mmCIF file of C-alpha atoms in Angstrom:
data_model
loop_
_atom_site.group_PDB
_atom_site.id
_atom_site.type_symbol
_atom_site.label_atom_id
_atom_site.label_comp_id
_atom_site.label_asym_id
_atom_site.label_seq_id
_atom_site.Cartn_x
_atom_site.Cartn_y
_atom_site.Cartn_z
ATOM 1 C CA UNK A 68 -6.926 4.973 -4.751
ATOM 2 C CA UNK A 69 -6.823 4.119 -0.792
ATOM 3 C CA UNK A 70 -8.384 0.489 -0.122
ATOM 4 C CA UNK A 71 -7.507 0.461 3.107
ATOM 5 C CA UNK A 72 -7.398 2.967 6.011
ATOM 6 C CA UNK A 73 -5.502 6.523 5.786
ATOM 7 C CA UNK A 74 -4.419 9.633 7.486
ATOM 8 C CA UNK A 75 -4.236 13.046 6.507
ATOM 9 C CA UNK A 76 -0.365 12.601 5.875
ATOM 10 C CA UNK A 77 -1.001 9.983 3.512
ATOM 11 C CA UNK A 78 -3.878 11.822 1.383
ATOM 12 C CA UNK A 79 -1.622 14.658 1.519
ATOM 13 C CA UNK A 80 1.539 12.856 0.170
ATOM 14 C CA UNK A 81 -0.725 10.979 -2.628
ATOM 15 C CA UNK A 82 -2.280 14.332 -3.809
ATOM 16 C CA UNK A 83 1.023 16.164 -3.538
ATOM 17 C CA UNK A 84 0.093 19.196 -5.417
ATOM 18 C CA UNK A 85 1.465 22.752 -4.814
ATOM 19 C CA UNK A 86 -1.130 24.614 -4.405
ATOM 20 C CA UNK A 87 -3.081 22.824 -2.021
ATOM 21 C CA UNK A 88 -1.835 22.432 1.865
ATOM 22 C CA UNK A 89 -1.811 19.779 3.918
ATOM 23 C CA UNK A 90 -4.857 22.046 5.984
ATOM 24 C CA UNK A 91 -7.032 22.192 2.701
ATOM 25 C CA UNK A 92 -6.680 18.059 2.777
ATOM 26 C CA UNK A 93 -7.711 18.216 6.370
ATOM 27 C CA UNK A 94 -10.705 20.346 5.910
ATOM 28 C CA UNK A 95 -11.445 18.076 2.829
ATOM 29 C CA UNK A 96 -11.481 14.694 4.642
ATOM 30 C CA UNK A 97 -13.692 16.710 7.446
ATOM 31 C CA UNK A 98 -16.079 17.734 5.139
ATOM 32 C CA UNK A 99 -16.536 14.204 3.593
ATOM 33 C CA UNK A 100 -16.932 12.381 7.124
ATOM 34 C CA UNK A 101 -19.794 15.068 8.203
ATOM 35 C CA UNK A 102 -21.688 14.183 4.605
ATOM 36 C CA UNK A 103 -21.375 10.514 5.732
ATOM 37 C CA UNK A 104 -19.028 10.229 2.509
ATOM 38 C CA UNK A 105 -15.719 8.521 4.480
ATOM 39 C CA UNK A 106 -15.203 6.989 8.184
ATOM 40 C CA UNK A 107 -13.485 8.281 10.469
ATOM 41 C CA UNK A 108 -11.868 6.657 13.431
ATOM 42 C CA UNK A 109 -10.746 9.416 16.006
ATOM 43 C CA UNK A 110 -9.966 7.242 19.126
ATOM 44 C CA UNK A 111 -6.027 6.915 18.244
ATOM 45 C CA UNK A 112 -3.551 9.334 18.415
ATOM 46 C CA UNK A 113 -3.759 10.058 14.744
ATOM 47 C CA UNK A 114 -7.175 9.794 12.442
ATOM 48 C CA UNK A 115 -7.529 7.228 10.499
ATOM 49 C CA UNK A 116 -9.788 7.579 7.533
ATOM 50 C CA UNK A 117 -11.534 4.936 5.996
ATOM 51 C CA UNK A 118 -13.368 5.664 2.505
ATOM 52 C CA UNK A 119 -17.138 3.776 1.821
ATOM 53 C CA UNK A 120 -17.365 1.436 -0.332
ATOM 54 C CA UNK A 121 -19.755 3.018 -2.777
ATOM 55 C CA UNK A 122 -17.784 6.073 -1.907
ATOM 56 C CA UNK A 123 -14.597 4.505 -3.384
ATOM 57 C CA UNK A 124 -16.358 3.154 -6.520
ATOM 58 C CA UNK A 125 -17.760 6.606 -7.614
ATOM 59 C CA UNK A 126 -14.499 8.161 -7.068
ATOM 60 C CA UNK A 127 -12.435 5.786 -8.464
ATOM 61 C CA UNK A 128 -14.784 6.057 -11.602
ATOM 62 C CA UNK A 129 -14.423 9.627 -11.628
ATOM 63 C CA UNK A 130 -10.443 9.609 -11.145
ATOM 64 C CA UNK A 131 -10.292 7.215 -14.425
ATOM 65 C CA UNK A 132 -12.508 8.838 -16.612
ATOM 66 C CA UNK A 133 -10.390 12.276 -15.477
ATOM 67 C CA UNK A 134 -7.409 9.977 -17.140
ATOM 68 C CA UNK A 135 -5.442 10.900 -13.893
ATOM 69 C CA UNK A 136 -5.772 7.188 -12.421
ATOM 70 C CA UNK A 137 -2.526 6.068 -13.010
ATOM 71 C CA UNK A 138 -0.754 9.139 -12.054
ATOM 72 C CA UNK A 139 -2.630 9.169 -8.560
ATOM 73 C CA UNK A 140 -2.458 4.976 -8.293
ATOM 74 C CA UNK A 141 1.698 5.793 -8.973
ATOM 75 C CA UNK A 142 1.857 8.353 -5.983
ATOM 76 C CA UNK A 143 -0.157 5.507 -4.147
ATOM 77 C CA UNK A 144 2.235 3.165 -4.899
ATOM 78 C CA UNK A 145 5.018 5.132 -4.254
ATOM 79 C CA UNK A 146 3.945 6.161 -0.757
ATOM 80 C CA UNK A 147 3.011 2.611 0.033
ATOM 81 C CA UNK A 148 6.399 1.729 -0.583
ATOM 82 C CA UNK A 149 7.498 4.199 1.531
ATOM 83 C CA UNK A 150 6.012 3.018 4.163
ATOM 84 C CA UNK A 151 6.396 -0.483 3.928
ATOM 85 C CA UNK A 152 10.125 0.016 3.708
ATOM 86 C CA UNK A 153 9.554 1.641 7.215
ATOM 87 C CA UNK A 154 7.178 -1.370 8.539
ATOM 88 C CA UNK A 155 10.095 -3.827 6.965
ATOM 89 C CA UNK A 156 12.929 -2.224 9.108
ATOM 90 C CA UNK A 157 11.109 -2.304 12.103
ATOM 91 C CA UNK A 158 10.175 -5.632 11.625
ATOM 92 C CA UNK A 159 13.413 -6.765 13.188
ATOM 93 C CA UNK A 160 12.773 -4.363 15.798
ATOM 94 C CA UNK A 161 9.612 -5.487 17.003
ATOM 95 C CA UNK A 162 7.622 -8.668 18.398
ATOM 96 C CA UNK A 163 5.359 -10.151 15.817
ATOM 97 C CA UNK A 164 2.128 -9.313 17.591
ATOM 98 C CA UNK A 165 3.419 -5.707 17.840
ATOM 99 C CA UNK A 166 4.496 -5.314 14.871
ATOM 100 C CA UNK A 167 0.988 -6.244 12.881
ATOM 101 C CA UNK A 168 -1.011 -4.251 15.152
ATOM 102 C CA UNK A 169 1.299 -1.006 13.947
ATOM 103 C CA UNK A 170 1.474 -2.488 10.483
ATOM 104 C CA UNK A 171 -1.244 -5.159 9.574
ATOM 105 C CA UNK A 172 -3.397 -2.115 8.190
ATOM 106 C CA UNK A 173 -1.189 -1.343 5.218
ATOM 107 C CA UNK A 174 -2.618 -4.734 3.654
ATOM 108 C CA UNK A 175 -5.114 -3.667 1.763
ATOM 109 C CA UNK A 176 -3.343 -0.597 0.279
ATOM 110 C CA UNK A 177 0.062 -2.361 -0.829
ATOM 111 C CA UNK A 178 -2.158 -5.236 -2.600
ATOM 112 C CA UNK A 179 -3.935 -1.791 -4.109
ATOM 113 C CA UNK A 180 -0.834 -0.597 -4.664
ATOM 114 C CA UNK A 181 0.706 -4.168 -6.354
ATOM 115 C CA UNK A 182 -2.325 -4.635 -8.683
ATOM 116 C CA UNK A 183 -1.534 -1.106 -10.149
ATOM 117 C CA UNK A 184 2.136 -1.989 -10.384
ATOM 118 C CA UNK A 185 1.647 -5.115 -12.164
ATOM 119 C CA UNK A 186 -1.134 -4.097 -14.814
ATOM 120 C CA UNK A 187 -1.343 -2.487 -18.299
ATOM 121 C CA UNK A 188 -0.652 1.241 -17.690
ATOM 122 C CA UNK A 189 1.616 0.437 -13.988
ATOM 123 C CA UNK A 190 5.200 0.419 -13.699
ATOM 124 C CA UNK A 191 6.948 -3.513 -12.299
ATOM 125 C CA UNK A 192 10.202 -1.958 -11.151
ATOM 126 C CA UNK A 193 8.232 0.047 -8.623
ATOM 127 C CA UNK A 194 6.175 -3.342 -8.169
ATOM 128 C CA UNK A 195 9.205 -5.574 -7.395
ATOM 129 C CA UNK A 196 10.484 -2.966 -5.322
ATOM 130 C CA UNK A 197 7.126 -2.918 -3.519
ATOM 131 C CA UNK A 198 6.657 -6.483 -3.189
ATOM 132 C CA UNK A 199 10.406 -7.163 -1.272
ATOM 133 C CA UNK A 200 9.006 -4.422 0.890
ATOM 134 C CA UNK A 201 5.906 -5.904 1.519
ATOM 135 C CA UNK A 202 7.516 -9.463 2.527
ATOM 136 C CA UNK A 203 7.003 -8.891 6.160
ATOM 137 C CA UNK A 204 3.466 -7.897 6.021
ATOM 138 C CA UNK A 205 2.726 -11.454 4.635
ATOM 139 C CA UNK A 206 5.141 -13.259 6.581
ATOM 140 C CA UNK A 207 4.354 -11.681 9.787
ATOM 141 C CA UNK A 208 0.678 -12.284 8.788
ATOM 142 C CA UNK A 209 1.018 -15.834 8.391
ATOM 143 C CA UNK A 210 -0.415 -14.878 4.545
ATOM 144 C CA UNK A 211 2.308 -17.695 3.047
ATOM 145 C CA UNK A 212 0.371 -18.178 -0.541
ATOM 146 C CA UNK A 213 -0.409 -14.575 -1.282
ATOM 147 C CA UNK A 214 3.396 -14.328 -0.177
ATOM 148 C CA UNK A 215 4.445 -17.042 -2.413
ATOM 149 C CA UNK A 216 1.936 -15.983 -5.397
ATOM 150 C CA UNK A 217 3.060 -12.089 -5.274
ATOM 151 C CA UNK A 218 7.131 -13.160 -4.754
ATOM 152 C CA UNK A 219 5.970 -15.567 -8.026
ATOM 153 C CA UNK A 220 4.790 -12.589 -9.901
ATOM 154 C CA UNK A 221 7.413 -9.863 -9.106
ATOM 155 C CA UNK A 222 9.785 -12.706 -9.957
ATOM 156 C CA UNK A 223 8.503 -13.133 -13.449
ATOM 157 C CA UNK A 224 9.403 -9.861 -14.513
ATOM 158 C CA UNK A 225 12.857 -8.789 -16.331
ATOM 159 C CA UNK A 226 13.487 -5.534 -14.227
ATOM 160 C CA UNK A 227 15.084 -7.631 -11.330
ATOM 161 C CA UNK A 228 18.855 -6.734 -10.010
ATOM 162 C CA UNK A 229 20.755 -9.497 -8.310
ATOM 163 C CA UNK A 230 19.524 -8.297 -5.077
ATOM 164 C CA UNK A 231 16.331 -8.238 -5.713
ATOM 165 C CA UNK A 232 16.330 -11.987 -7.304
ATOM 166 C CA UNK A 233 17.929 -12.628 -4.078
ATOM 167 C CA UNK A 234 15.695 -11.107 -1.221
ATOM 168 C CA UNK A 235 12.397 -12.341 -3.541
ATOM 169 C CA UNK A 236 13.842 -16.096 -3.630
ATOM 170 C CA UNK A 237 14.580 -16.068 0.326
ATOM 171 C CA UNK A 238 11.181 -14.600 0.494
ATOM 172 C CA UNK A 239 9.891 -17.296 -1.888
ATOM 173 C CA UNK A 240 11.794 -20.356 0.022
ATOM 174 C CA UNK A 241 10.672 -18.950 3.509
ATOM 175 C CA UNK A 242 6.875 -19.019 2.029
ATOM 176 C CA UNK A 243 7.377 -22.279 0.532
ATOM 177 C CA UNK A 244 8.768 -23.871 3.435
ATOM 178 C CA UNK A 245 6.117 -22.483 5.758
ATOM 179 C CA UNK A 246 2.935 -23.604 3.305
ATOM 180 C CA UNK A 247 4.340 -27.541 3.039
#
């Protein structure tokens, strides 16, 4: 279900089963990078993993016809917004330039992460909730359409409290204003 790059904390928290340890995840991810299965950058303080491309199509195949797909693309989700609730507090905190270097790399997972939310078999309160989190990333991107297209979106759904119609307009205006 990762698009983008990961750590071991964030396998670990999508997996989240009970009988296997954040050590067993560790040793996993190991094994795959030394059968050339998933990159691994080890230069930062904390590994980043990066799965293959044909490596993520096989296993995404597999995870579907398991039927666990939406169970594991919900944990996803759910861990995405995590942590783009964290990236959108510290978004006040930081310079812009900052900021995306310690954040821009949760792009590709939250779309992930938004496509699953918004489909068939996802769940659109978690999406909406998702999306106002996700705001900065696009703002502080400079990534005004997909803001204004995924604020649209979230928008068109009936699970929206007043604050939430309120963030996703500002965030909608803000995009609007900064495309024309």
């Amino acid at each position: 279900v990762f698009a983008g790059i990961f750590t071991v904390e964030a396998a670990t928290d999508v997996i989240m089963s009970a009988d296997l340890a954040a050590s067993e995840v560790a040793d996993g991810l190991a094994l795959l990078v030394n059968k050339s299965l998933i990159s691994a950058d080890l230069t930062g303080t904390v590994a980043n993993y990066r799965l293959l491309d044909t490596t993520r199509a096989y296993a995404l195949e597999k995870l579907i016809e398991s039927g666990e797909y939406d169970q594991q693309a919900r944990r996803h989700a759910e861990y995405h917004l995590k942590i783009c609730e964290h990236a959108r507090e510290k978004s006040t905190e930081q310079n812009t330039p900052d900021w995306v270097i310690a954040y821009g790399g949760l792009l590709d997972d939250a779309r992930a992460a938004l496509r699953w939310a918004f489909s068939a078999g996802g769940d659109a309160a978690l999406g909406v909730r998702l999306t106002i989190s996700a705001v900065p990333l696009w703002l502080n991107m400079s990534l005004m359409e997909e803001c204004r297209k995924s604020v649209s979106r979230a928008l068109e759904t009936g699970q929206i409290g007043d604050r939430q119609r309120m963030e996703l307009l500002t965030a909608l205006g803000v995009a609007l204003y900064s495309i024309g």
